[in-house]
């Protein structure tokens, strides 16, 4: 907007076309562009153009009305000259008008199609003299105008030069009023005031108020900008809102938040000490600024306290018959595990305050350890939560971070309780044998408190720093091997071993669980595909080599996918997958069963048994003699324990030179080479001592051992046979390899009770105390075979149940 003064004296007629304007009050000397769109306003502009170009402009009292009546318009307005018009593409007119004189409407001479009014010109009164008071007021107005425009960021040097050069108080009041973005009522009051000094006083009062508002607005914007990120416009707007509420004293939202938290705290059941701490933190939060970082931390802490199920429990299903049905429905076999769970339920039924057991399922991958935990939860009617401990190295994963750290959170235990919303769930902690430790702490040590029924009733998480009762939680851990579990941690758990499966067990599980599940997952119906038990056994023996069931299910899934494609292409089926056409679905056999491999029966070749984290394995030991100087060579990636076993075996053979019928200097003239095939696979463990000793003995005497014989046990320098572990897994490996005779240490005879009866019926076990007995049995020099077998069966506890079978 510009200041404009016309030197031309123009006679203003008594009757003029009138146009109403919104949101603006036109002052003297103003040149202003207007957009005209209403039909009556367009008609008034055209009428002015067709006569003397003069037009009466008055302001609407309510800018929202599209068709204002006489009462909706102010009486005092401005007579303007239409200087220029431009027709817009949308039909509107853009009009440039110049204010000529102030005028008052005396009467409306026409209202349709446009307004025509009789006007009375209001002459501007000039100030008689500029007193000191008026001069001071003019200076004040100039200074305040400059400050306001500076705060608003619209300060113009040209405009300020014009303002500073105006000496007439009325002209100064009009110019400042037209540039101040005042309310319509305030601007109209300035326009209607005829006396220039009074008009200036009114402008001065409005400037004082506007300066105060602009100062507060600038302060609000500065406060908000300090708290906001430049890239987050939404955050900036919220901060402005907060700052406005702060200036206005509007804290209702904050008070409502505090009130809601207090209400939740009253309704939530929790221990007295916990409630006291929560109330203390809530009081601290109430005293803090809502946007401070510490207030946010405390709010998060209170939310965690409220979300933890301090006294929320699920009701245990204590019907033992129903629980047994659920366990039998989900898993085949696993009698020992099922019996242990039913025992717990029985005790729980008689004593509700009993503490939760800490079970540890140890077994090869794929034998159903994790899914067994889910079945236990279903049988007991409890919530289930799984935590993977494999590779965990940070102690804070268990105990949580202290609240002093940025981004602190509770540990996985507390997070799990919040997730299940129950204080008596079943926690499945997988891969406890694969926990690591480094500079961040030792998670296995943190678990000592969690997995101790005598201590976990007051478990302390670093984040909460409050005692939390975990005694109602039933913890179940899983591991592939118990050897790598720290001793103190293993001591707190009840270990239940799950061994690998026999061919018959795998066939039953595949028929009952794996095949139906894969048919459903691949969108097939039982009528689309037929697969006999003979075919399943072919898949088990020729396409998988594992103790568990994972690869078996993958192979069954591969067959189902190929059948699904045929069905999707329009085939109806049923498609029969037989032993003869299985290669069309799975390709050539991936493995050759050990029982089908033709083994050489030569001196120096003996079969041993090993136990790994993936189940039992057979171990071939080869010994060869060459002329030399008594050197012993060991190959096949043997560990320190096996190397020491080989040395002990050699010492035993040297001490039996007379029985071997060799000269005293015989071992000084030969070199011995002990080799374990599959050299790329590291091997270690105290199970191959008697196997190496027998192989050395066989090579020296040049006699081969009896067929289909395997052995396991450690040997001492004097030939004593020491006990080993994993007898059941090793027996299963021998059975898979077609071996029916196994030599075991005498001290392992008690472990025969863990081997299913059907396996004991197919194999002969020979308990031995020393190497002399091993040699007699290995070379067929004893007639105690039948006696040993009978003895093994007699000592074993009769059982027709399978002890280690389950669904994956």
mmCIF file with all atom_site columns, C-alpha atoms in Angstrom, residues 312-439:
data_model
loop_
_atom_site.group_PDB
_atom_site.id
_atom_site.type_symbol
_atom_site.label_atom_id
_atom_site.label_alt_id
_atom_site.label_comp_id
_atom_site.label_asym_id
_atom_site.label_entity_id
_atom_site.label_seq_id
_atom_site.pdbx_PDB_ins_code
_atom_site.Cartn_x
_atom_site.Cartn_y
_atom_site.Cartn_z
_atom_site.occupancy
_atom_site.B_iso_or_equiv
_atom_site.pdbx_formal_charge
_atom_site.auth_seq_id
_atom_site.auth_comp_id
_atom_site.auth_asym_id
_atom_site.auth_atom_id
_atom_site.pdbx_PDB_model_num
ATOM 1   C CA . UNK A 1 312 ? -2.164 -60.668 37.245 1.00 0.00 ? 312 UNK A CA 1
ATOM 2   C CA . UNK A 1 313 ? -2.133 -64.440 36.836 1.00 0.00 ? 313 UNK A CA 1
ATOM 3   C CA . UNK A 1 314 ? -3.745 -66.977 34.561 1.00 0.00 ? 314 UNK A CA 1
ATOM 4   C CA . UNK A 1 315 ? -5.560 -69.916 36.110 1.00 0.00 ? 315 UNK A CA 1
ATOM 5   C CA . UNK A 1 316 ? -3.686 -73.209 35.756 1.00 0.00 ? 316 UNK A CA 1
ATOM 6   C CA . UNK A 1 317 ? -5.506 -76.105 34.145 1.00 0.00 ? 317 UNK A CA 1
ATOM 7   C CA . UNK A 1 318 ? -4.999 -78.699 36.857 1.00 0.00 ? 318 UNK A CA 1
ATOM 8   C CA . UNK A 1 319 ? -6.976 -81.506 35.212 1.00 0.00 ? 319 UNK A CA 1
ATOM 9   C CA . UNK A 1 320 ? -4.245 -84.123 34.787 1.00 0.00 ? 320 UNK A CA 1
ATOM 10  C CA . UNK A 1 321 ? -6.268 -86.282 32.385 1.00 0.00 ? 321 UNK A CA 1
ATOM 11  C CA . UNK A 1 322 ? -6.963 -83.362 30.063 1.00 0.00 ? 322 UNK A CA 1
ATOM 12  C CA . UNK A 1 323 ? -3.365 -82.148 30.279 1.00 0.00 ? 323 UNK A CA 1
ATOM 13  C CA . UNK A 1 324 ? -2.118 -85.615 29.313 1.00 0.00 ? 324 UNK A CA 1
ATOM 14  C CA . UNK A 1 325 ? -4.486 -85.652 26.323 1.00 0.00 ? 325 UNK A CA 1
ATOM 15  C CA . UNK A 1 326 ? -3.109 -82.304 25.142 1.00 0.00 ? 326 UNK A CA 1
ATOM 16  C CA . UNK A 1 327 ? 0.513  -83.463 25.489 1.00 0.00 ? 327 UNK A CA 1
ATOM 17  C CA . UNK A 1 328 ? -0.215 -86.722 23.665 1.00 0.00 ? 328 UNK A CA 1
ATOM 18  C CA . UNK A 1 329 ? -2.039 -84.862 20.918 1.00 0.00 ? 329 UNK A CA 1
ATOM 19  C CA . UNK A 1 330 ? 0.899  -82.548 20.215 1.00 0.00 ? 330 UNK A CA 1
ATOM 20  C CA . UNK A 1 331 ? 3.833  -84.974 20.633 1.00 0.00 ? 331 UNK A CA 1
ATOM 21  C CA . UNK A 1 332 ? 4.535  -88.617 20.004 1.00 0.00 ? 332 UNK A CA 1
ATOM 22  C CA . UNK A 1 333 ? 6.402  -90.352 22.817 1.00 0.00 ? 333 UNK A CA 1
ATOM 23  C CA . UNK A 1 334 ? 8.462  -88.152 25.145 1.00 0.00 ? 334 UNK A CA 1
ATOM 24  C CA . UNK A 1 335 ? 7.168  -90.104 28.097 1.00 0.00 ? 335 UNK A CA 1
ATOM 25  C CA . UNK A 1 336 ? 9.756  -88.790 30.573 1.00 0.00 ? 336 UNK A CA 1
ATOM 26  C CA . UNK A 1 337 ? 9.007  -85.153 29.768 1.00 0.00 ? 337 UNK A CA 1
ATOM 27  C CA . UNK A 1 338 ? 5.259  -85.675 29.905 1.00 0.00 ? 338 UNK A CA 1
ATOM 28  C CA . UNK A 1 339 ? 5.568  -87.516 33.180 1.00 0.00 ? 339 UNK A CA 1
ATOM 29  C CA . UNK A 1 340 ? 7.590  -84.629 34.664 1.00 0.00 ? 340 UNK A CA 1
ATOM 30  C CA . UNK A 1 341 ? 4.969  -82.060 33.603 1.00 0.00 ? 341 UNK A CA 1
ATOM 31  C CA . UNK A 1 342 ? 2.105  -84.128 35.010 1.00 0.00 ? 342 UNK A CA 1
ATOM 32  C CA . UNK A 1 343 ? 4.037  -84.496 38.258 1.00 0.00 ? 343 UNK A CA 1
ATOM 33  C CA . UNK A 1 344 ? 4.361  -80.716 38.468 1.00 0.00 ? 344 UNK A CA 1
ATOM 34  C CA . UNK A 1 345 ? 0.630  -80.273 37.859 1.00 0.00 ? 345 UNK A CA 1
ATOM 35  C CA . UNK A 1 346 ? -0.148 -82.862 40.518 1.00 0.00 ? 346 UNK A CA 1
ATOM 36  C CA . UNK A 1 347 ? 2.040  -81.057 43.061 1.00 0.00 ? 347 UNK A CA 1
ATOM 37  C CA . UNK A 1 348 ? 0.556  -77.707 42.019 1.00 0.00 ? 348 UNK A CA 1
ATOM 38  C CA . UNK A 1 349 ? -2.925 -79.105 42.596 1.00 0.00 ? 349 UNK A CA 1
ATOM 39  C CA . UNK A 1 350 ? -2.015 -80.163 46.136 1.00 0.00 ? 350 UNK A CA 1
ATOM 40  C CA . UNK A 1 351 ? 0.184  -77.160 46.951 1.00 0.00 ? 351 UNK A CA 1
ATOM 41  C CA . UNK A 1 352 ? -0.564 -73.908 45.142 1.00 0.00 ? 352 UNK A CA 1
ATOM 42  C CA . UNK A 1 353 ? 2.442  -72.145 46.658 1.00 0.00 ? 353 UNK A CA 1
ATOM 43  C CA . UNK A 1 354 ? 4.964  -74.492 45.040 1.00 0.00 ? 354 UNK A CA 1
ATOM 44  C CA . UNK A 1 355 ? 7.717  -72.764 43.070 1.00 0.00 ? 355 UNK A CA 1
ATOM 45  C CA . UNK A 1 356 ? 8.049  -73.153 39.336 1.00 0.00 ? 356 UNK A CA 1
ATOM 46  C CA . UNK A 1 357 ? 10.553 -75.792 38.150 1.00 0.00 ? 357 UNK A CA 1
ATOM 47  C CA . UNK A 1 358 ? 13.573 -74.952 36.012 1.00 0.00 ? 358 UNK A CA 1
ATOM 48  C CA . UNK A 1 359 ? 13.695 -77.545 33.222 1.00 0.00 ? 359 UNK A CA 1
ATOM 49  C CA . UNK A 1 360 ? 16.455 -77.821 30.647 1.00 0.00 ? 360 UNK A CA 1
ATOM 50  C CA . UNK A 1 361 ? 15.765 -79.794 27.478 1.00 0.00 ? 361 UNK A CA 1
ATOM 51  C CA . UNK A 1 362 ? 19.045 -81.008 25.999 1.00 0.00 ? 362 UNK A CA 1
ATOM 52  C CA . UNK A 1 363 ? 19.135 -82.650 22.591 1.00 0.00 ? 363 UNK A CA 1
ATOM 53  C CA . UNK A 1 364 ? 20.105 -82.347 18.933 1.00 0.00 ? 364 UNK A CA 1
ATOM 54  C CA . UNK A 1 365 ? 18.476 -79.743 16.667 1.00 0.00 ? 365 UNK A CA 1
ATOM 55  C CA . UNK A 1 366 ? 15.029 -80.566 15.362 1.00 0.00 ? 366 UNK A CA 1
ATOM 56  C CA . UNK A 1 367 ? 13.909 -82.997 18.068 1.00 0.00 ? 367 UNK A CA 1
ATOM 57  C CA . UNK A 1 368 ? 11.063 -80.709 19.218 1.00 0.00 ? 368 UNK A CA 1
ATOM 58  C CA . UNK A 1 369 ? 12.476 -78.896 22.245 1.00 0.00 ? 369 UNK A CA 1
ATOM 59  C CA . UNK A 1 370 ? 10.872 -75.512 21.547 1.00 0.00 ? 370 UNK A CA 1
ATOM 60  C CA . UNK A 1 371 ? 7.534  -76.847 20.323 1.00 0.00 ? 371 UNK A CA 1
ATOM 61  C CA . UNK A 1 372 ? 7.394  -78.992 23.454 1.00 0.00 ? 372 UNK A CA 1
ATOM 62  C CA . UNK A 1 373 ? 7.388  -75.796 25.545 1.00 0.00 ? 373 UNK A CA 1
ATOM 63  C CA . UNK A 1 374 ? 4.412  -74.509 23.550 1.00 0.00 ? 374 UNK A CA 1
ATOM 64  C CA . UNK A 1 375 ? 2.550  -77.752 24.186 1.00 0.00 ? 375 UNK A CA 1
ATOM 65  C CA . UNK A 1 376 ? 3.276  -77.524 27.924 1.00 0.00 ? 376 UNK A CA 1
ATOM 66  C CA . UNK A 1 377 ? 1.821  -73.993 27.959 1.00 0.00 ? 377 UNK A CA 1
ATOM 67  C CA . UNK A 1 378 ? -1.285 -75.206 26.132 1.00 0.00 ? 378 UNK A CA 1
ATOM 68  C CA . UNK A 1 379 ? -1.686 -78.157 28.483 1.00 0.00 ? 379 UNK A CA 1
ATOM 69  C CA . UNK A 1 380 ? -1.400 -75.927 31.554 1.00 0.00 ? 380 UNK A CA 1
ATOM 70  C CA . UNK A 1 381 ? -3.471 -73.057 30.157 1.00 0.00 ? 381 UNK A CA 1
ATOM 71  C CA . UNK A 1 382 ? -0.618 -70.569 30.584 1.00 0.00 ? 382 UNK A CA 1
ATOM 72  C CA . UNK A 1 383 ? 0.759  -67.783 28.380 1.00 0.00 ? 383 UNK A CA 1
ATOM 73  C CA . UNK A 1 384 ? 3.895  -68.666 26.395 1.00 0.00 ? 384 UNK A CA 1
ATOM 74  C CA . UNK A 1 385 ? 6.888  -66.412 25.718 1.00 0.00 ? 385 UNK A CA 1
ATOM 75  C CA . UNK A 1 386 ? 10.115 -67.342 23.947 1.00 0.00 ? 386 UNK A CA 1
ATOM 76  C CA . UNK A 1 387 ? 13.513 -65.687 24.374 1.00 0.00 ? 387 UNK A CA 1
ATOM 77  C CA . UNK A 1 388 ? 16.496 -66.598 22.215 1.00 0.00 ? 388 UNK A CA 1
ATOM 78  C CA . UNK A 1 389 ? 19.772 -66.516 24.152 1.00 0.00 ? 389 UNK A CA 1
ATOM 79  C CA . UNK A 1 390 ? 21.991 -67.624 21.257 1.00 0.00 ? 390 UNK A CA 1
ATOM 80  C CA . UNK A 1 391 ? 24.883 -65.189 20.823 1.00 0.00 ? 391 UNK A CA 1
ATOM 81  C CA . UNK A 1 392 ? 23.720 -62.909 23.653 1.00 0.00 ? 392 UNK A CA 1
ATOM 82  C CA . UNK A 1 393 ? 26.711 -61.109 25.144 1.00 0.00 ? 393 UNK A CA 1
ATOM 83  C CA . UNK A 1 394 ? 25.271 -58.083 26.937 1.00 0.00 ? 394 UNK A CA 1
ATOM 84  C CA . UNK A 1 395 ? 24.237 -58.603 30.550 1.00 0.00 ? 395 UNK A CA 1
ATOM 85  C CA . UNK A 1 396 ? 21.767 -55.722 30.158 1.00 0.00 ? 396 UNK A CA 1
ATOM 86  C CA . UNK A 1 397 ? 19.678 -57.963 27.888 1.00 0.00 ? 397 UNK A CA 1
ATOM 87  C CA . UNK A 1 398 ? 18.751 -59.882 31.055 1.00 0.00 ? 398 UNK A CA 1
ATOM 88  C CA . UNK A 1 399 ? 18.969 -57.292 33.804 1.00 0.00 ? 399 UNK A CA 1
ATOM 89  C CA . UNK A 1 400 ? 18.128 -54.167 31.784 1.00 0.00 ? 400 UNK A CA 1
ATOM 90  C CA . UNK A 1 401 ? 19.947 -50.816 31.546 1.00 0.00 ? 401 UNK A CA 1
ATOM 91  C CA . UNK A 1 402 ? 20.158 -48.311 34.345 1.00 0.00 ? 402 UNK A CA 1
ATOM 92  C CA . UNK A 1 403 ? 17.909 -45.284 33.853 1.00 0.00 ? 403 UNK A CA 1
ATOM 93  C CA . UNK A 1 404 ? 20.900 -42.933 33.748 1.00 0.00 ? 404 UNK A CA 1
ATOM 94  C CA . UNK A 1 405 ? 21.627 -44.088 30.195 1.00 0.00 ? 405 UNK A CA 1
ATOM 95  C CA . UNK A 1 406 ? 19.880 -42.574 27.169 1.00 0.00 ? 406 UNK A CA 1
ATOM 96  C CA . UNK A 1 407 ? 17.434 -45.035 25.658 1.00 0.00 ? 407 UNK A CA 1
ATOM 97  C CA . UNK A 1 408 ? 17.487 -47.266 28.743 1.00 0.00 ? 408 UNK A CA 1
ATOM 98  C CA . UNK A 1 409 ? 15.028 -50.170 28.765 1.00 0.00 ? 409 UNK A CA 1
ATOM 99  C CA . UNK A 1 410 ? 14.224 -53.082 31.067 1.00 0.00 ? 410 UNK A CA 1
ATOM 100 C CA . UNK A 1 411 ? 15.701 -56.497 30.336 1.00 0.00 ? 411 UNK A CA 1
ATOM 101 C CA . UNK A 1 412 ? 14.132 -59.236 28.243 1.00 0.00 ? 412 UNK A CA 1
ATOM 102 C CA . UNK A 1 413 ? 12.560 -60.827 31.340 1.00 0.00 ? 413 UNK A CA 1
ATOM 103 C CA . UNK A 1 414 ? 10.547 -57.735 32.268 1.00 0.00 ? 414 UNK A CA 1
ATOM 104 C CA . UNK A 1 415 ? 9.693  -57.077 28.616 1.00 0.00 ? 415 UNK A CA 1
ATOM 105 C CA . UNK A 1 416 ? 8.373  -60.619 28.321 1.00 0.00 ? 416 UNK A CA 1
ATOM 106 C CA . UNK A 1 417 ? 6.153  -60.235 31.387 1.00 0.00 ? 417 UNK A CA 1
ATOM 107 C CA . UNK A 1 418 ? 4.693  -57.036 29.933 1.00 0.00 ? 418 UNK A CA 1
ATOM 108 C CA . UNK A 1 419 ? 4.051  -58.771 26.607 1.00 0.00 ? 419 UNK A CA 1
ATOM 109 C CA . UNK A 1 420 ? 2.145  -61.718 28.061 1.00 0.00 ? 420 UNK A CA 1
ATOM 110 C CA . UNK A 1 421 ? 0.440  -59.584 30.766 1.00 0.00 ? 421 UNK A CA 1
ATOM 111 C CA . UNK A 1 422 ? 0.723  -62.421 33.281 1.00 0.00 ? 422 UNK A CA 1
ATOM 112 C CA . UNK A 1 423 ? 3.093  -63.120 36.167 1.00 0.00 ? 423 UNK A CA 1
ATOM 113 C CA . UNK A 1 424 ? 2.960  -66.912 35.739 1.00 0.00 ? 424 UNK A CA 1
ATOM 114 C CA . UNK A 1 425 ? 3.743  -67.582 32.077 1.00 0.00 ? 425 UNK A CA 1
ATOM 115 C CA . UNK A 1 426 ? 5.991  -70.245 30.624 1.00 0.00 ? 426 UNK A CA 1
ATOM 116 C CA . UNK A 1 427 ? 9.299  -68.708 29.548 1.00 0.00 ? 427 UNK A CA 1
ATOM 117 C CA . UNK A 1 428 ? 11.137 -70.702 26.899 1.00 0.00 ? 428 UNK A CA 1
ATOM 118 C CA . UNK A 1 429 ? 14.808 -69.631 26.864 1.00 0.00 ? 429 UNK A CA 1
ATOM 119 C CA . UNK A 1 430 ? 16.354 -71.155 23.750 1.00 0.00 ? 430 UNK A CA 1
ATOM 120 C CA . UNK A 1 431 ? 20.032 -71.915 23.090 1.00 0.00 ? 431 UNK A CA 1
ATOM 121 C CA . UNK A 1 432 ? 21.273 -71.429 26.649 1.00 0.00 ? 432 UNK A CA 1
ATOM 122 C CA . UNK A 1 433 ? 24.445 -73.299 25.700 1.00 0.00 ? 433 UNK A CA 1
ATOM 123 C CA . UNK A 1 434 ? 25.387 -70.570 23.193 1.00 0.00 ? 434 UNK A CA 1
ATOM 124 C CA . UNK A 1 435 ? 25.515 -67.552 25.526 1.00 0.00 ? 435 UNK A CA 1
ATOM 125 C CA . UNK A 1 436 ? 28.700 -65.497 25.109 1.00 0.00 ? 436 UNK A CA 1
ATOM 126 C CA . UNK A 1 437 ? 30.481 -63.024 27.351 1.00 0.00 ? 437 UNK A CA 1
ATOM 127 C CA . UNK A 1 438 ? 32.669 -59.979 26.750 1.00 0.00 ? 438 UNK A CA 1
ATOM 128 C CA . UNK A 1 439 ? 33.414 -56.546 28.240 1.00 0.00 ? 439 UNK A CA 1
#
